[in-house]
Amino acid sequence: MLFRKKPNLRKEYDAALLKLMTQTKDDWEYAKKIEQSVIEKDSLLFAQTKLAEIKYFYLFKEARKRDIKGDTTR
């Protein structure tokens, strides 16, 4: 019991990162659809869409750094 193997935290965090990437990508695509469907262009709406895009690509960069392979396209 003293020398029991610890659970592999890297796999858990990698799975959580992939899930977060999928959710962030969905948020970004939703923001793009809203921006395209709105008649009056608003700078706040544009900023929210851009922020969602930046969040997704930051997570994408982190996944590449950690060498995570997975499907976020669904």
Short mmCIF file of N, CA and C in Angstrom, two decimals:
data_model
loop_
_atom_site.label_atom_id
_atom_site.label_comp_id
_atom_site.label_asym_id
_atom_site.label_seq_id
_atom_site.Cartn_x
_atom_site.Cartn_y
_atom_site.Cartn_z
N MET A 1 0.81 -1.18 0.00
CA MET A 1 0.00 0.00 0.00
C MET A 1 0.87 1.26 0.00
N LEU A 2 2.05 1.16 0.55
CA LEU A 2 2.93 2.31 0.62
C LEU A 2 3.48 2.69 -0.75
N PHE A 3 3.75 1.68 -1.59
CA PHE A 3 4.34 1.93 -2.90
C PHE A 3 3.34 1.76 -4.03
N ARG A 4 2.11 2.06 -3.77
CA ARG A 4 1.06 1.94 -4.76
C ARG A 4 1.26 2.98 -5.87
N LYS A 5 0.93 2.62 -7.10
CA LYS A 5 1.08 3.55 -8.21
C LYS A 5 0.07 4.67 -8.10
N LYS A 6 0.54 5.88 -8.40
CA LYS A 6 -0.34 7.03 -8.41
C LYS A 6 -1.10 7.06 -9.74
N PRO A 7 -2.32 7.55 -9.73
CA PRO A 7 -3.05 7.63 -11.00
C PRO A 7 -2.34 8.59 -11.95
N ASN A 8 -2.47 8.31 -13.20
CA ASN A 8 -1.80 9.12 -14.20
C ASN A 8 -2.58 10.42 -14.41
N LEU A 9 -2.09 11.46 -13.78
CA LEU A 9 -2.78 12.75 -13.84
C LEU A 9 -2.68 13.38 -15.22
N ARG A 10 -1.62 13.10 -15.93
CA ARG A 10 -1.45 13.69 -17.26
C ARG A 10 -2.60 13.30 -18.19
N LYS A 11 -3.00 12.03 -18.13
CA LYS A 11 -4.11 11.58 -18.98
C LYS A 11 -5.41 12.28 -18.60
N GLU A 12 -5.62 12.47 -17.31
CA GLU A 12 -6.83 13.15 -16.87
C GLU A 12 -6.85 14.61 -17.34
N TYR A 13 -5.72 15.29 -17.20
CA TYR A 13 -5.65 16.69 -17.62
C TYR A 13 -5.72 16.82 -19.15
N ASP A 14 -5.15 15.86 -19.86
CA ASP A 14 -5.24 15.88 -21.32
C ASP A 14 -6.69 15.73 -21.77
N ALA A 15 -7.41 14.83 -21.13
CA ALA A 15 -8.82 14.63 -21.46
C ALA A 15 -9.63 15.88 -21.12
N ALA A 16 -9.32 16.51 -19.99
CA ALA A 16 -10.03 17.73 -19.62
C ALA A 16 -9.73 18.86 -20.61
N LEU A 17 -8.48 18.93 -21.08
CA LEU A 17 -8.11 19.95 -22.06
C LEU A 17 -8.84 19.73 -23.38
N LEU A 18 -8.95 18.48 -23.82
CA LEU A 18 -9.68 18.19 -25.05
C LEU A 18 -11.16 18.56 -24.92
N LYS A 19 -11.74 18.27 -23.76
CA LYS A 19 -13.14 18.61 -23.52
C LYS A 19 -13.32 20.12 -23.53
N LEU A 20 -12.40 20.85 -22.90
CA LEU A 20 -12.46 22.30 -22.87
C LEU A 20 -12.27 22.88 -24.27
N MET A 21 -11.40 22.27 -25.06
CA MET A 21 -11.20 22.73 -26.43
C MET A 21 -12.46 22.58 -27.25
N THR A 22 -13.13 21.46 -27.10
CA THR A 22 -14.38 21.22 -27.83
C THR A 22 -15.44 22.24 -27.44
N GLN A 23 -15.56 22.49 -26.14
CA GLN A 23 -16.54 23.46 -25.65
C GLN A 23 -16.20 24.87 -26.15
N THR A 24 -14.92 25.23 -26.13
CA THR A 24 -14.50 26.55 -26.58
C THR A 24 -14.70 26.72 -28.07
N LYS A 25 -14.47 25.65 -28.83
CA LYS A 25 -14.70 25.72 -30.27
C LYS A 25 -16.19 25.90 -30.57
N ASP A 26 -17.03 25.20 -29.83
CA ASP A 26 -18.48 25.36 -29.99
C ASP A 26 -18.91 26.80 -29.68
N ASP A 27 -18.34 27.36 -28.60
CA ASP A 27 -18.66 28.74 -28.25
C ASP A 27 -18.23 29.70 -29.34
N TRP A 28 -17.05 29.47 -29.91
CA TRP A 28 -16.53 30.33 -30.97
C TRP A 28 -17.42 30.26 -32.22
N GLU A 29 -17.80 29.03 -32.61
CA GLU A 29 -18.67 28.86 -33.78
C GLU A 29 -20.03 29.50 -33.55
N TYR A 30 -20.55 29.40 -32.33
CA TYR A 30 -21.83 30.03 -32.01
C TYR A 30 -21.71 31.56 -32.11
N ALA A 31 -20.61 32.10 -31.60
CA ALA A 31 -20.39 33.55 -31.67
C ALA A 31 -20.26 34.01 -33.12
N LYS A 32 -19.62 33.20 -33.96
CA LYS A 32 -19.51 33.56 -35.38
C LYS A 32 -20.88 33.57 -36.05
N LYS A 33 -21.72 32.59 -35.73
CA LYS A 33 -23.07 32.53 -36.30
C LYS A 33 -23.89 33.74 -35.87
N ILE A 34 -23.80 34.09 -34.60
CA ILE A 34 -24.53 35.26 -34.10
C ILE A 34 -24.05 36.51 -34.80
N GLU A 35 -22.73 36.67 -34.94
CA GLU A 35 -22.18 37.86 -35.59
C GLU A 35 -22.63 37.96 -37.05
N GLN A 36 -22.70 36.82 -37.74
CA GLN A 36 -23.12 36.82 -39.13
C GLN A 36 -24.61 37.09 -39.29
N SER A 37 -25.40 36.69 -38.32
CA SER A 37 -26.84 36.84 -38.45
C SER A 37 -27.35 38.21 -38.00
N VAL A 38 -26.55 38.94 -37.27
CA VAL A 38 -26.97 40.26 -36.79
C VAL A 38 -26.82 41.28 -37.91
N ILE A 39 -27.84 42.10 -38.08
CA ILE A 39 -27.83 43.11 -39.14
C ILE A 39 -26.91 44.26 -38.76
N GLU A 40 -27.08 44.78 -37.54
CA GLU A 40 -26.25 45.89 -37.09
C GLU A 40 -24.96 45.34 -36.48
N LYS A 41 -23.84 45.70 -37.05
CA LYS A 41 -22.56 45.24 -36.54
C LYS A 41 -22.18 46.06 -35.31
N ASP A 42 -21.84 45.37 -34.27
CA ASP A 42 -21.52 46.00 -33.00
C ASP A 42 -20.08 45.66 -32.64
N SER A 43 -19.34 46.62 -32.11
CA SER A 43 -17.94 46.36 -31.76
C SER A 43 -17.84 45.39 -30.59
N LEU A 44 -18.81 45.40 -29.68
CA LEU A 44 -18.81 44.46 -28.57
C LEU A 44 -19.00 43.03 -29.07
N LEU A 45 -19.89 42.86 -30.00
CA LEU A 45 -20.13 41.54 -30.58
C LEU A 45 -18.89 41.04 -31.30
N PHE A 46 -18.23 41.93 -32.04
CA PHE A 46 -17.00 41.57 -32.72
C PHE A 46 -15.92 41.19 -31.71
N ALA A 47 -15.82 41.93 -30.62
CA ALA A 47 -14.81 41.65 -29.59
C ALA A 47 -15.07 40.31 -28.92
N GLN A 48 -16.33 39.99 -28.67
CA GLN A 48 -16.65 38.70 -28.04
C GLN A 48 -16.30 37.54 -28.96
N THR A 49 -16.56 37.71 -30.25
CA THR A 49 -16.22 36.67 -31.22
C THR A 49 -14.71 36.49 -31.30
N LYS A 50 -14.00 37.59 -31.33
CA LYS A 50 -12.54 37.54 -31.41
C LYS A 50 -11.96 36.91 -30.15
N LEU A 51 -12.52 37.22 -28.99
CA LEU A 51 -12.06 36.64 -27.73
C LEU A 51 -12.28 35.13 -27.72
N ALA A 52 -13.41 34.67 -28.21
CA ALA A 52 -13.68 33.24 -28.28
C ALA A 52 -12.68 32.55 -29.20
N GLU A 53 -12.34 33.20 -30.31
CA GLU A 53 -11.36 32.65 -31.25
C GLU A 53 -9.98 32.56 -30.59
N ILE A 54 -9.59 33.61 -29.90
CA ILE A 54 -8.28 33.63 -29.25
C ILE A 54 -8.19 32.57 -28.16
N LYS A 55 -9.25 32.37 -27.40
CA LYS A 55 -9.27 31.32 -26.38
C LYS A 55 -9.07 29.95 -27.01
N TYR A 56 -9.78 29.68 -28.11
CA TYR A 56 -9.65 28.39 -28.76
C TYR A 56 -8.23 28.16 -29.26
N PHE A 57 -7.66 29.15 -29.92
CA PHE A 57 -6.33 28.95 -30.47
C PHE A 57 -5.25 28.89 -29.39
N TYR A 58 -5.49 29.51 -28.24
CA TYR A 58 -4.56 29.35 -27.12
C TYR A 58 -4.59 27.92 -26.62
N LEU A 59 -5.79 27.37 -26.45
CA LEU A 59 -5.90 25.98 -26.02
C LEU A 59 -5.32 25.03 -27.06
N PHE A 60 -5.50 25.36 -28.33
CA PHE A 60 -4.95 24.54 -29.41
C PHE A 60 -3.42 24.54 -29.32
N LYS A 61 -2.83 25.69 -29.06
CA LYS A 61 -1.38 25.79 -28.93
C LYS A 61 -0.88 24.98 -27.73
N GLU A 62 -1.61 25.03 -26.62
CA GLU A 62 -1.24 24.24 -25.45
C GLU A 62 -1.33 22.74 -25.73
N ALA A 63 -2.35 22.34 -26.47
CA ALA A 63 -2.49 20.92 -26.82
C ALA A 63 -1.33 20.47 -27.71
N ARG A 64 -0.92 21.30 -28.63
CA ARG A 64 0.22 20.96 -29.48
C ARG A 64 1.49 20.87 -28.66
N LYS A 65 1.64 21.76 -27.69
CA LYS A 65 2.82 21.75 -26.84
C LYS A 65 2.88 20.47 -26.00
N ARG A 66 1.69 20.02 -25.55
CA ARG A 66 1.63 18.80 -24.74
C ARG A 66 1.57 17.54 -25.59
N ASP A 67 1.53 17.72 -26.92
CA ASP A 67 1.48 16.61 -27.88
C ASP A 67 0.24 15.75 -27.65
N ILE A 68 -0.91 16.41 -27.55
CA ILE A 68 -2.19 15.73 -27.35
C ILE A 68 -2.82 15.47 -28.71
N LYS A 69 -3.23 14.26 -28.90
CA LYS A 69 -3.93 13.89 -30.13
C LYS A 69 -5.39 13.63 -29.78
N GLY A 70 -6.27 14.22 -30.54
CA GLY A 70 -7.68 14.01 -30.28
C GLY A 70 -8.52 14.73 -31.31
N ASP A 71 -9.79 14.40 -31.33
CA ASP A 71 -10.71 15.01 -32.29
C ASP A 71 -11.57 16.02 -31.57
N THR A 72 -11.48 17.29 -32.01
CA THR A 72 -12.31 18.33 -31.42
C THR A 72 -13.37 18.80 -32.41
N THR A 73 -13.48 18.13 -33.54
CA THR A 73 -14.43 18.56 -34.55
C THR A 73 -15.84 18.05 -34.30
N ARG A 74 -15.98 16.93 -33.66
CA ARG A 74 -17.26 16.26 -33.39
C ARG A 74 -17.99 16.04 -34.63
#
